[in-house]
PDB file of C-alpha atoms in Angstrom:
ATOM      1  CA  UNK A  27      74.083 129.254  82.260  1.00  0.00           C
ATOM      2  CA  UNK A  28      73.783 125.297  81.321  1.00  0.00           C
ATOM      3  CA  UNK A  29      71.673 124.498  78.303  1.00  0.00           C
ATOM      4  CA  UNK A  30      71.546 121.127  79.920  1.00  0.00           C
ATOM      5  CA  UNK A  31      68.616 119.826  80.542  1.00  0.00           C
ATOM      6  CA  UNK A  32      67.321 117.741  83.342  1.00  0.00           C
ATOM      7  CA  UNK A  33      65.873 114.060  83.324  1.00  0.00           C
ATOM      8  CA  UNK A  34      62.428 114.856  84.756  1.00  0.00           C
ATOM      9  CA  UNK A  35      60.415 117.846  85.263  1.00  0.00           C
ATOM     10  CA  UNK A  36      57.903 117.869  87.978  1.00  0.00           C
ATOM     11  CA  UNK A  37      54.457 119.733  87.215  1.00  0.00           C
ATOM     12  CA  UNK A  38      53.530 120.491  90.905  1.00  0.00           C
ATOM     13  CA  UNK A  39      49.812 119.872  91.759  1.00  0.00           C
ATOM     14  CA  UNK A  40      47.657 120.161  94.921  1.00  0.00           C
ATOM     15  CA  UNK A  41      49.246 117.331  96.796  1.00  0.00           C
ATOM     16  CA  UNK A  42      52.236 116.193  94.433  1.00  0.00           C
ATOM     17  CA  UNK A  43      52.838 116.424  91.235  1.00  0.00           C
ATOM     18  CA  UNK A  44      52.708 114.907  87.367  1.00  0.00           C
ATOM     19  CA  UNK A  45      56.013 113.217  86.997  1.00  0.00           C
ATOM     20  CA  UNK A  46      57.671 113.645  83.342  1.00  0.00           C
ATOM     21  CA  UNK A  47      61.043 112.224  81.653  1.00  0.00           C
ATOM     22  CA  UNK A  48      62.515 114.777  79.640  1.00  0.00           C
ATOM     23  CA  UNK A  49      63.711 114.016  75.842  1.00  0.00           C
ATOM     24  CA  UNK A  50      65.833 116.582  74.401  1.00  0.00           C
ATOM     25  CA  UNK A  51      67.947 114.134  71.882  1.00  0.00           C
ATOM     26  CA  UNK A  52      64.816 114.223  69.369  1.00  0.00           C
ATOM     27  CA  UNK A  53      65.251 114.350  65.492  1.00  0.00           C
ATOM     28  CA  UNK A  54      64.289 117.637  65.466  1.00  0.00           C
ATOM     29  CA  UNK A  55      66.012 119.078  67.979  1.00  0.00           C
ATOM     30  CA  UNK A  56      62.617 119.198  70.162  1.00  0.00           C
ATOM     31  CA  UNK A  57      61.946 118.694  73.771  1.00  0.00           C
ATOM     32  CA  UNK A  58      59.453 115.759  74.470  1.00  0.00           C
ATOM     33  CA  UNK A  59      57.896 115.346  77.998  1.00  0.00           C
ATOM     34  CA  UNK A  60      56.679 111.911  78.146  1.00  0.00           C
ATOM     35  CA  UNK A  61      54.668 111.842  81.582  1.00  0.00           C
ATOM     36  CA  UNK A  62      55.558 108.691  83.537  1.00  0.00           C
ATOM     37  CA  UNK A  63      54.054 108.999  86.945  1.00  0.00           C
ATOM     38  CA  UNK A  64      51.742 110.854  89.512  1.00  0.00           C
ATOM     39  CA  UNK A  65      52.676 111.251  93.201  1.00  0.00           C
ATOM     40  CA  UNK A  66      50.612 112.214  95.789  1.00  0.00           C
ATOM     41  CA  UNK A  67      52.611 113.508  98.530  1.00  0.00           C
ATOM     42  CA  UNK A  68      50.402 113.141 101.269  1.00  0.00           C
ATOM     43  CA  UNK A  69      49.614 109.978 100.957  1.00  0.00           C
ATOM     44  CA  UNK A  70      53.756 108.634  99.625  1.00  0.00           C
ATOM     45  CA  UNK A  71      52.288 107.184  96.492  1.00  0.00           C
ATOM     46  CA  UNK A  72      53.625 107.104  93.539  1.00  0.00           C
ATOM     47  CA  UNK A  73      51.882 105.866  90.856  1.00  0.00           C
ATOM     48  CA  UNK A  74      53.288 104.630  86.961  1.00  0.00           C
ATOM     49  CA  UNK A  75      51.085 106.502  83.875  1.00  0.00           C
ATOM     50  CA  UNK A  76      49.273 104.068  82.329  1.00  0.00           C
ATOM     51  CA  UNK A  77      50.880 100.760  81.632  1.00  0.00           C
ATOM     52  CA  UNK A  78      54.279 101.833  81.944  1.00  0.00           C
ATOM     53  CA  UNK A  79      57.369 100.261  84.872  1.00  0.00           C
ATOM     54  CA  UNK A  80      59.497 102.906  86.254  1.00  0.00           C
ATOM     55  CA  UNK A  81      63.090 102.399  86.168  1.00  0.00           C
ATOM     56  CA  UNK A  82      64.927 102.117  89.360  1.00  0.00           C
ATOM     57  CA  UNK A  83      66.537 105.693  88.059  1.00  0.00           C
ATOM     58  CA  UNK A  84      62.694 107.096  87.321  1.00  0.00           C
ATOM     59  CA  UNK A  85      61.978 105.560  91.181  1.00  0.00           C
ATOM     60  CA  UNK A  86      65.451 107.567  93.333  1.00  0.00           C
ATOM     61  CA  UNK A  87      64.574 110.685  91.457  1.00  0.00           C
ATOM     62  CA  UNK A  88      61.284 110.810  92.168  1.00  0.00           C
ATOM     63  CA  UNK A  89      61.407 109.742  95.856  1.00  0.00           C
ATOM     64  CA  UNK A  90      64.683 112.271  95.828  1.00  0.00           C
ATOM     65  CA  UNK A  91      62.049 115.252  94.744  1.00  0.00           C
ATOM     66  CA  UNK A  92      59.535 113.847  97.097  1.00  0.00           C
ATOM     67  CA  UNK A  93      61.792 114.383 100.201  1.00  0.00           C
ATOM     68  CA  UNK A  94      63.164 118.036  98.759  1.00  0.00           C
ATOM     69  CA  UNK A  95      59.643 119.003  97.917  1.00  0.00           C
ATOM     70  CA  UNK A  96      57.950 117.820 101.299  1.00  0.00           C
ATOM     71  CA  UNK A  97      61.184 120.170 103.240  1.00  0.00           C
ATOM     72  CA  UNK A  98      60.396 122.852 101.296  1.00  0.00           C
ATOM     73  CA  UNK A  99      56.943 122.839 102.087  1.00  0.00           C
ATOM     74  CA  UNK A 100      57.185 122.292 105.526  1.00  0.00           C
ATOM     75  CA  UNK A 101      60.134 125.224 105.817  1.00  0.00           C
ATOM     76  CA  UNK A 102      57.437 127.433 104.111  1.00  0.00           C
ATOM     77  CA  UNK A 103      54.727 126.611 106.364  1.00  0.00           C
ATOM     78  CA  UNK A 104      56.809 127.208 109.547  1.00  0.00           C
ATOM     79  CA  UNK A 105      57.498 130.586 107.689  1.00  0.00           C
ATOM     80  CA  UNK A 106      54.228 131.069 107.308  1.00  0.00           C
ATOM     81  CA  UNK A 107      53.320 130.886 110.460  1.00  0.00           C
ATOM     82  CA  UNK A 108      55.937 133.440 111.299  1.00  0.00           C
ATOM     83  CA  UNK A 109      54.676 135.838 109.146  1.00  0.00           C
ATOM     84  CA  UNK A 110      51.365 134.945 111.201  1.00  0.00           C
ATOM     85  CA  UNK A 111      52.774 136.425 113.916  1.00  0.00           C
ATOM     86  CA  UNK A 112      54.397 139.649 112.450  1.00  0.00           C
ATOM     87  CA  UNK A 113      51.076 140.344 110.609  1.00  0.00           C
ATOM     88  CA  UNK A 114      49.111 140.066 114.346  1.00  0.00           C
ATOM     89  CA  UNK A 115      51.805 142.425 116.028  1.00  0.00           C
ATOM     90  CA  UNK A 116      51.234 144.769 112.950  1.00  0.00           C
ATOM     91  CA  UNK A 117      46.934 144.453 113.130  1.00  0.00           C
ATOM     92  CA  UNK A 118      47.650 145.082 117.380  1.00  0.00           C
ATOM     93  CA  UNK A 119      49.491 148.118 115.997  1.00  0.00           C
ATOM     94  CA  UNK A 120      47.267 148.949 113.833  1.00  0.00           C
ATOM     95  CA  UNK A 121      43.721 148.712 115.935  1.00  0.00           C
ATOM     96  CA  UNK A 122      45.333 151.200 118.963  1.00  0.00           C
ATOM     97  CA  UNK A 123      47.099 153.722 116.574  1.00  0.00           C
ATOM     98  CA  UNK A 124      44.946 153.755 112.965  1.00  0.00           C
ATOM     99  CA  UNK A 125      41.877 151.920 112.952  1.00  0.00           C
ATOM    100  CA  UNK A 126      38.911 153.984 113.480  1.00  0.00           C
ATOM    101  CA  UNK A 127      35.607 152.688 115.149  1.00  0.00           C
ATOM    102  CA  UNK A 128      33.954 151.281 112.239  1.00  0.00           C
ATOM    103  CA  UNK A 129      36.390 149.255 110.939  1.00  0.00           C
ATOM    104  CA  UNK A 130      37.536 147.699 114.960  1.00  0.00           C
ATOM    105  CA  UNK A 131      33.878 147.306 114.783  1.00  0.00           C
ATOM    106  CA  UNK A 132      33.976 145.088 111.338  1.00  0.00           C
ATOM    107  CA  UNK A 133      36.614 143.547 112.589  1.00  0.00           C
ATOM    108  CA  UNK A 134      36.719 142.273 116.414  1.00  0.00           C
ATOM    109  CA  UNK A 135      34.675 139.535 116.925  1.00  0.00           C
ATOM    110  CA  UNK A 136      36.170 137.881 114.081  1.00  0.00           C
ATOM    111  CA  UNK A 137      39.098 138.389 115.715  1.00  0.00           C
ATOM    112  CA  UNK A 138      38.556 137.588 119.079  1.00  0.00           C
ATOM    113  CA  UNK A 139      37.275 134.198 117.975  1.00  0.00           C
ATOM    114  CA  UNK A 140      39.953 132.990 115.940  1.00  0.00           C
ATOM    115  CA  UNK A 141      42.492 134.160 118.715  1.00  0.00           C
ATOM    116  CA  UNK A 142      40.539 132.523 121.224  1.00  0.00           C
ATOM    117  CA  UNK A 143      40.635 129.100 119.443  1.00  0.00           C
ATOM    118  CA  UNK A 144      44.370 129.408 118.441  1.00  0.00           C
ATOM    119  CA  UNK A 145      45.068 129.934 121.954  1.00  0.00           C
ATOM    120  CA  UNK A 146      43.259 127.187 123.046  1.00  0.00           C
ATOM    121  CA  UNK A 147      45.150 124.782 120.827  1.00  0.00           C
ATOM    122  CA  UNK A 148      48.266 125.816 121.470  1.00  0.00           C
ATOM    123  CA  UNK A 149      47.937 125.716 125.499  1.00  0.00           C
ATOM    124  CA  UNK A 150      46.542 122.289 125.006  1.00  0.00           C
ATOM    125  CA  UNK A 151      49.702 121.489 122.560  1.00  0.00           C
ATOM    126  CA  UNK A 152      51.499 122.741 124.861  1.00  0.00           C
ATOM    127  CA  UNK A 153      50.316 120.857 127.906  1.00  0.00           C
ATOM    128  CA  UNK A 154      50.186 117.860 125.513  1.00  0.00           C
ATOM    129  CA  UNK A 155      54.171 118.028 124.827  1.00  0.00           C
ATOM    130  CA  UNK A 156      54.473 118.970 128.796  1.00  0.00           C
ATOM    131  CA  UNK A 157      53.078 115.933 130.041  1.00  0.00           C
ATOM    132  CA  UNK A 158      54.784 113.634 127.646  1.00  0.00           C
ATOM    133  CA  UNK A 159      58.280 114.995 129.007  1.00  0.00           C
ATOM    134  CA  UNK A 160      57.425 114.407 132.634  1.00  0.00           C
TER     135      UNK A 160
END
């Protein structure tokens, strides 16, 4: 295992994170986090803590994060939606072998109306993408 530490930590946050610069060559031997930035993923902004100028160093490692952190998130929500999928084949499973009346009762409508609207999306993504390639 290194005992190496690295330059910045990133606190992740709702949309981003709290940038710091890590200081581990201290008097006494402690780690200092000096925060230096916020970044707002959504939105590609990155902005300095208070008066401070990032370094051209402080600026590649925080757009490098930025790019790792946005294909992480989008690989996760593609997974997500995959799991989506398993978890309806398991409730289709579960409604015709397990569920008794009360509960198909508690839950079909609910049901019924989300599947209706995510079909309807995806035909109309679909004939979106469909009449763009013709």
């Amino acid at each position: 295992m290194s005992t190496a530490l690295p330059d910045y930590y990133f606190r992740i946050r709702e949309n981003g994170a709290l940038v710091f610069r890590i200081d581990s060559e201290t008097r006494n031997r402690r780690i200092e986090m000096d925060q230096i930035a916020v970044v707002n993923l959504r939105k590609g902004e990155i902005k300095p803590q208070g008066d401070r100028a990032l370094s051209d160093e402080d600026l590649t490692a925080i757009k490098a994060w930025m790019a790792e952190r946005s294909a992480l998130l989008e690989a996760r929500e593609v997974d997500d939606i995959l799991r989506t999928v398993d978890h309806l084949n398991l409730t289709a499973q579960w409604a015709q072998s397990r569920a008794s009346d009360a509960q198909l009762d508690a839950v079909t409508e609910t049901l019924l109306l989300a599947m209706h609207d995510l079909r309807n999306v995806l035909v109309r993504k679909k004939a979106d993408r469909l009449g763009r390639e013709a």
